[in-house]
mmCIF file of C-alpha atoms in Angstrom:
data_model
loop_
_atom_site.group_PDB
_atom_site.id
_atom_site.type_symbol
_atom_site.label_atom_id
_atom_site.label_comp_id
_atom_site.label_asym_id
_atom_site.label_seq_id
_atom_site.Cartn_x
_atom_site.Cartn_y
_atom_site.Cartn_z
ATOM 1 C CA UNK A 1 -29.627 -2.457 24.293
ATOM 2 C CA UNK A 2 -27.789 -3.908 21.575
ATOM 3 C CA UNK A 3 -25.673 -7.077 23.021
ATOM 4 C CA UNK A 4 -22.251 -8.008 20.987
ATOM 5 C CA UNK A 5 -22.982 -11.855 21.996
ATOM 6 C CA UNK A 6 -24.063 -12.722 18.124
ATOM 7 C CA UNK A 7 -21.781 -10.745 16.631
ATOM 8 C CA UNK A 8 -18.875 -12.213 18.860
ATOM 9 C CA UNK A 9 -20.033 -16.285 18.132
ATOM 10 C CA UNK A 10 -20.019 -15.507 14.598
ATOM 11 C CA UNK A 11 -16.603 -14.395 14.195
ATOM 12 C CA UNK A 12 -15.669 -16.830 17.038
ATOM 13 C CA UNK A 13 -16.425 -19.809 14.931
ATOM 14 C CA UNK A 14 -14.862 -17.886 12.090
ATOM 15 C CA UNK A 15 -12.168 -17.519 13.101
ATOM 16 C CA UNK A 16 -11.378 -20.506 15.622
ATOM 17 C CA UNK A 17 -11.251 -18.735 19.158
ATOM 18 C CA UNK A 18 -12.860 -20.762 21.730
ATOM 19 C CA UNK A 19 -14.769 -18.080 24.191
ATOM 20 C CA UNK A 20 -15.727 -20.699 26.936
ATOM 21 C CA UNK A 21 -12.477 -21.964 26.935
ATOM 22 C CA UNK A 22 -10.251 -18.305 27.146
ATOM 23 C CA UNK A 23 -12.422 -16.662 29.336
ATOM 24 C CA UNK A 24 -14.924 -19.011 31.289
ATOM 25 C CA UNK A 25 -18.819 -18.807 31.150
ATOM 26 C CA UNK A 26 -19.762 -15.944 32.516
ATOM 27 C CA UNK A 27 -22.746 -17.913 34.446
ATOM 28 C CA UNK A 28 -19.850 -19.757 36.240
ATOM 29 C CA UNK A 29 -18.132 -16.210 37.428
ATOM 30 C CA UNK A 30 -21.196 -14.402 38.365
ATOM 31 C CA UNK A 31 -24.284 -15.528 41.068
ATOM 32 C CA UNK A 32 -27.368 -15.574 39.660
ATOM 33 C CA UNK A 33 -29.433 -12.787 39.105
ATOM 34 C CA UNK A 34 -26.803 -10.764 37.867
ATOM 35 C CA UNK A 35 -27.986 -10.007 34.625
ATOM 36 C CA UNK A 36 -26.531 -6.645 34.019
ATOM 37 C CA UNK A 37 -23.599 -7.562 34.975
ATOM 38 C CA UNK A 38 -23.639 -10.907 33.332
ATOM 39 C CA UNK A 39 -24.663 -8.875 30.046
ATOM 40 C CA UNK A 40 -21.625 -6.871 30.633
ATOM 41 C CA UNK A 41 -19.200 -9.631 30.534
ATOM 42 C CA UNK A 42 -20.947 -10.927 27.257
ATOM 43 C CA UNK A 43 -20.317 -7.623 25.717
ATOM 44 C CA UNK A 44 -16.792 -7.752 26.800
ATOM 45 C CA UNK A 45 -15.952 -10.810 25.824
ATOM 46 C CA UNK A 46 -17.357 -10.222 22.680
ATOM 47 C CA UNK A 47 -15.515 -7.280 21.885
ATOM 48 C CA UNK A 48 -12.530 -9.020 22.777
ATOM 49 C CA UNK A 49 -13.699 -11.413 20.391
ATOM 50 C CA UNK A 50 -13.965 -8.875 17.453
ATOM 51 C CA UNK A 51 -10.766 -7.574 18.754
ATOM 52 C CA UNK A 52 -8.731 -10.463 17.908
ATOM 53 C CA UNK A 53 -10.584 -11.516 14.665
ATOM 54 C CA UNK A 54 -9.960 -7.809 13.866
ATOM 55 C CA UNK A 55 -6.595 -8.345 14.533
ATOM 56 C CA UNK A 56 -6.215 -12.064 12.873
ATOM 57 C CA UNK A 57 -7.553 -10.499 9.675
ATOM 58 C CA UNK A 58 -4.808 -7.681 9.622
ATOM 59 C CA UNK A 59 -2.170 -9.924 10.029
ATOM 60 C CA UNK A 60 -2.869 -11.981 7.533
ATOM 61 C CA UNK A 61 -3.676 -8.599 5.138
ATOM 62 C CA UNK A 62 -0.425 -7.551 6.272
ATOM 63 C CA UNK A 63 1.541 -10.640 5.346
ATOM 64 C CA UNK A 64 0.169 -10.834 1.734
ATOM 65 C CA UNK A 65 1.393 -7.154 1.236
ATOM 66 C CA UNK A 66 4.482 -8.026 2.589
ATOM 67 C CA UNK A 67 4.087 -11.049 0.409
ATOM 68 C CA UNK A 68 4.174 -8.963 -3.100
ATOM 69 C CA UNK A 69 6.428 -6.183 -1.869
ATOM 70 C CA UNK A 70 9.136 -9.363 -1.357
ATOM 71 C CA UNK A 71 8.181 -11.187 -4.702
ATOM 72 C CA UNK A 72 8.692 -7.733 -6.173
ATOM 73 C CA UNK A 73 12.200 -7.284 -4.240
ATOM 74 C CA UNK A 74 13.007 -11.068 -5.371
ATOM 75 C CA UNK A 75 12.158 -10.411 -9.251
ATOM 76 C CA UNK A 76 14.359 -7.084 -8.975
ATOM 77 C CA UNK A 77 17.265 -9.021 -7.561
ATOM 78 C CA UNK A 78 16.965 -12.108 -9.721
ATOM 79 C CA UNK A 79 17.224 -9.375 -13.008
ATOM 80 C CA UNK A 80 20.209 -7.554 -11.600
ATOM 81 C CA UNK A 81 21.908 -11.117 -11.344
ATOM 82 C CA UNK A 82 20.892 -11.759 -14.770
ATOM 83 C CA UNK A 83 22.377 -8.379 -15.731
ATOM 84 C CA UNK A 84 25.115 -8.453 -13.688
ATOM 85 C CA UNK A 85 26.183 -12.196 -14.892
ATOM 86 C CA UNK A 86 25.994 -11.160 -18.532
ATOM 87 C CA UNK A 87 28.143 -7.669 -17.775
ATOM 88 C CA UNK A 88 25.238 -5.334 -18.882
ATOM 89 C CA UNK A 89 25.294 -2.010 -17.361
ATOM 90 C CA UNK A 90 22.121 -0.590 -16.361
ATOM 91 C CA UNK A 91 22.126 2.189 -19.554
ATOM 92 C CA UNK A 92 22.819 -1.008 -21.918
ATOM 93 C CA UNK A 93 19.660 -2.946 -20.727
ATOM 94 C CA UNK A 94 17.232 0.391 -20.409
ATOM 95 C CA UNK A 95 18.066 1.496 -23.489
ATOM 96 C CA UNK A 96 17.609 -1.770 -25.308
ATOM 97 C CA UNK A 97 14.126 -2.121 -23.518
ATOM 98 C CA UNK A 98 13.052 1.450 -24.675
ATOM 99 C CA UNK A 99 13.163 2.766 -20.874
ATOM 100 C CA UNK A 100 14.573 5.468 -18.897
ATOM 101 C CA UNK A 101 17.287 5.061 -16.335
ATOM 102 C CA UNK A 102 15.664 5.703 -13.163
ATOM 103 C CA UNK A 103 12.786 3.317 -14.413
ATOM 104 C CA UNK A 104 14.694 0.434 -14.489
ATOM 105 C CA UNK A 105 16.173 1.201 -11.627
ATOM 106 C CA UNK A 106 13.288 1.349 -9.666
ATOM 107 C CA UNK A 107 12.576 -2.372 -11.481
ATOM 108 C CA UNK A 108 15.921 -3.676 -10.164
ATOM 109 C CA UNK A 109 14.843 -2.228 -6.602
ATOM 110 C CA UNK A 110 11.207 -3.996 -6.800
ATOM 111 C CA UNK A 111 9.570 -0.864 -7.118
ATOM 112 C CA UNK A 112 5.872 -1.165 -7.519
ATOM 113 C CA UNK A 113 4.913 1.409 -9.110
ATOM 114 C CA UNK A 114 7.258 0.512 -12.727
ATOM 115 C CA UNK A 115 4.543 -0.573 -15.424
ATOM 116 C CA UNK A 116 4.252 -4.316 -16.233
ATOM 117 C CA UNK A 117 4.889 -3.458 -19.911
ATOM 118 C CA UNK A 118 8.195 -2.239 -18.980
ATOM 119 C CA UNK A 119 8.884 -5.272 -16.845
ATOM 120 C CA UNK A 120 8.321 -8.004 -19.539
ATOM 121 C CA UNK A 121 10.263 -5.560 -22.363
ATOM 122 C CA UNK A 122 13.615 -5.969 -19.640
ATOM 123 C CA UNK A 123 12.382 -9.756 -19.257
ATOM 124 C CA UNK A 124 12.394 -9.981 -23.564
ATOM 125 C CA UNK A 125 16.079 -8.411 -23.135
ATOM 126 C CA UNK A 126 17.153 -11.210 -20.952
ATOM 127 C CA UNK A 127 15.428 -13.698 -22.793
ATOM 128 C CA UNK A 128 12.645 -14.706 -20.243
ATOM 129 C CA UNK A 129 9.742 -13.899 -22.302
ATOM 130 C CA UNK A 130 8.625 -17.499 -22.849
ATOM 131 C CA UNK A 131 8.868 -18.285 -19.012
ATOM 132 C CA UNK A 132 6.256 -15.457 -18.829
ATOM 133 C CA UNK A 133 3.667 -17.943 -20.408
ATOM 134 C CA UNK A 134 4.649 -20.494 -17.840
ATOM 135 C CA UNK A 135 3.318 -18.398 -15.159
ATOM 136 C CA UNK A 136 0.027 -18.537 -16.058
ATOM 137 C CA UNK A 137 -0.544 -21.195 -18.391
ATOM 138 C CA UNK A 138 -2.992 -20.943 -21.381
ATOM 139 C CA UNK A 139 -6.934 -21.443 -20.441
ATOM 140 C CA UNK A 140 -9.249 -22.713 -23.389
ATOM 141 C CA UNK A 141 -12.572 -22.665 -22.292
ATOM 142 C CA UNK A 142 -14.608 -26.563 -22.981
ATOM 143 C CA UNK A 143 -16.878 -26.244 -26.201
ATOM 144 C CA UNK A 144 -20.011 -25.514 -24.821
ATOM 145 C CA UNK A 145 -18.438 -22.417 -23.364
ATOM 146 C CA UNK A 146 -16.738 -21.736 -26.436
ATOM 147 C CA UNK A 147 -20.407 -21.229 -27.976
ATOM 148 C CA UNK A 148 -22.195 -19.631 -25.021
ATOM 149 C CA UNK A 149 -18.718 -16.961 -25.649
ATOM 150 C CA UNK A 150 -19.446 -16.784 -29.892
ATOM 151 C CA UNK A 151 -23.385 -15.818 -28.841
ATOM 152 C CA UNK A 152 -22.780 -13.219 -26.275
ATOM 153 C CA UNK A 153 -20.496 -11.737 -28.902
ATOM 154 C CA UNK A 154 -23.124 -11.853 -31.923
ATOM 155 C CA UNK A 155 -25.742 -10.348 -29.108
ATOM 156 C CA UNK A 156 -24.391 -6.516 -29.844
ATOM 157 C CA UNK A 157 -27.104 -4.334 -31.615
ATOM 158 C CA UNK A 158 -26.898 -3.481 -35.200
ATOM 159 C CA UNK A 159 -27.693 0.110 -36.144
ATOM 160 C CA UNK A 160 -30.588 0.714 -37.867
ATOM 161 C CA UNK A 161 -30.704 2.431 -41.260
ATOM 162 C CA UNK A 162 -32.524 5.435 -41.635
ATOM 163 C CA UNK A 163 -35.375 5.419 -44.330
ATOM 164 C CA UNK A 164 -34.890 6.251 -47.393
#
């Protein structure tokens, strides 16, 4: 029969729960001989185990969703400020960014789904387009990358010319 017990002290140590220590040692609870029964609390406590590991991991999936949906929100706000402090109306800055309406009013509401192209165009408007580059700030790779890069790019086949 397969047992949950190595399954369960895997994630355990993964993810910090302490089985003795929750739920006792199952040779402590039971009188010997048991070992059905003692097998059965194993598997128990093991799914219990999975359970909660299960259950650590979604949280913390959960919060870095929630994460980006509120950095979306945040960006939204923070350009409707902008727009608002500089008395743009919403037609004024679309238009000037090459956008629809509705688009950049699904920006301003931290909508998802509006293309990052159309995000740093309204950003441009504003005049955030060099803070852009401060977000992720420029990589060059050391020199004996830089040649490892130039070899894999001469590596591509040449065609071959037919006979003559």
């Amino acid at each position: 029969a397969f047992r949950f017990a190595q399954v369960a002290a895997d994630l355990a140590e993964a993810s910090g729960v302490v089985v003795h220590e929750q739920w006792g040692d199952p040779e402590e609870r039971r009188p010997p001989g048991e070992e059905v029964g003692d097998a059965l609390i194993e598997n128990l406590i093991a799914i219990k185990v999975i359970y909660l590991y299960l259950k650590k991991t979604m949280a913390a999936v959960k919060l870095s969703a929630y994460g980006d949906t509120e950095a979306l929100r945040d960006l939204g706000e923070s350009i409707r400020n902008d727009r608002l402090g500089r008395n743009f109306t919403q037609q004024h800055v679309a238009s000037l960014a090459g956008i629809s309406l509705p688009t950049y009013r699904k920006l301003e509401q931290g909508d998802g789904t509006v293309e990052i192209r159309h995000v740093a165009r309204v950003l441009a408007i504003l005049g955030y387009v060099e803070r852009l580059r401060e977000l992720v700030p420029a990589f060059t790779l050391p020199p004996d990358r830089k040649a490892l890069a130039a070899l894999q790019r001469q590596r591509a086949r040449q065609r071959r010319t037919p006979p003559t």
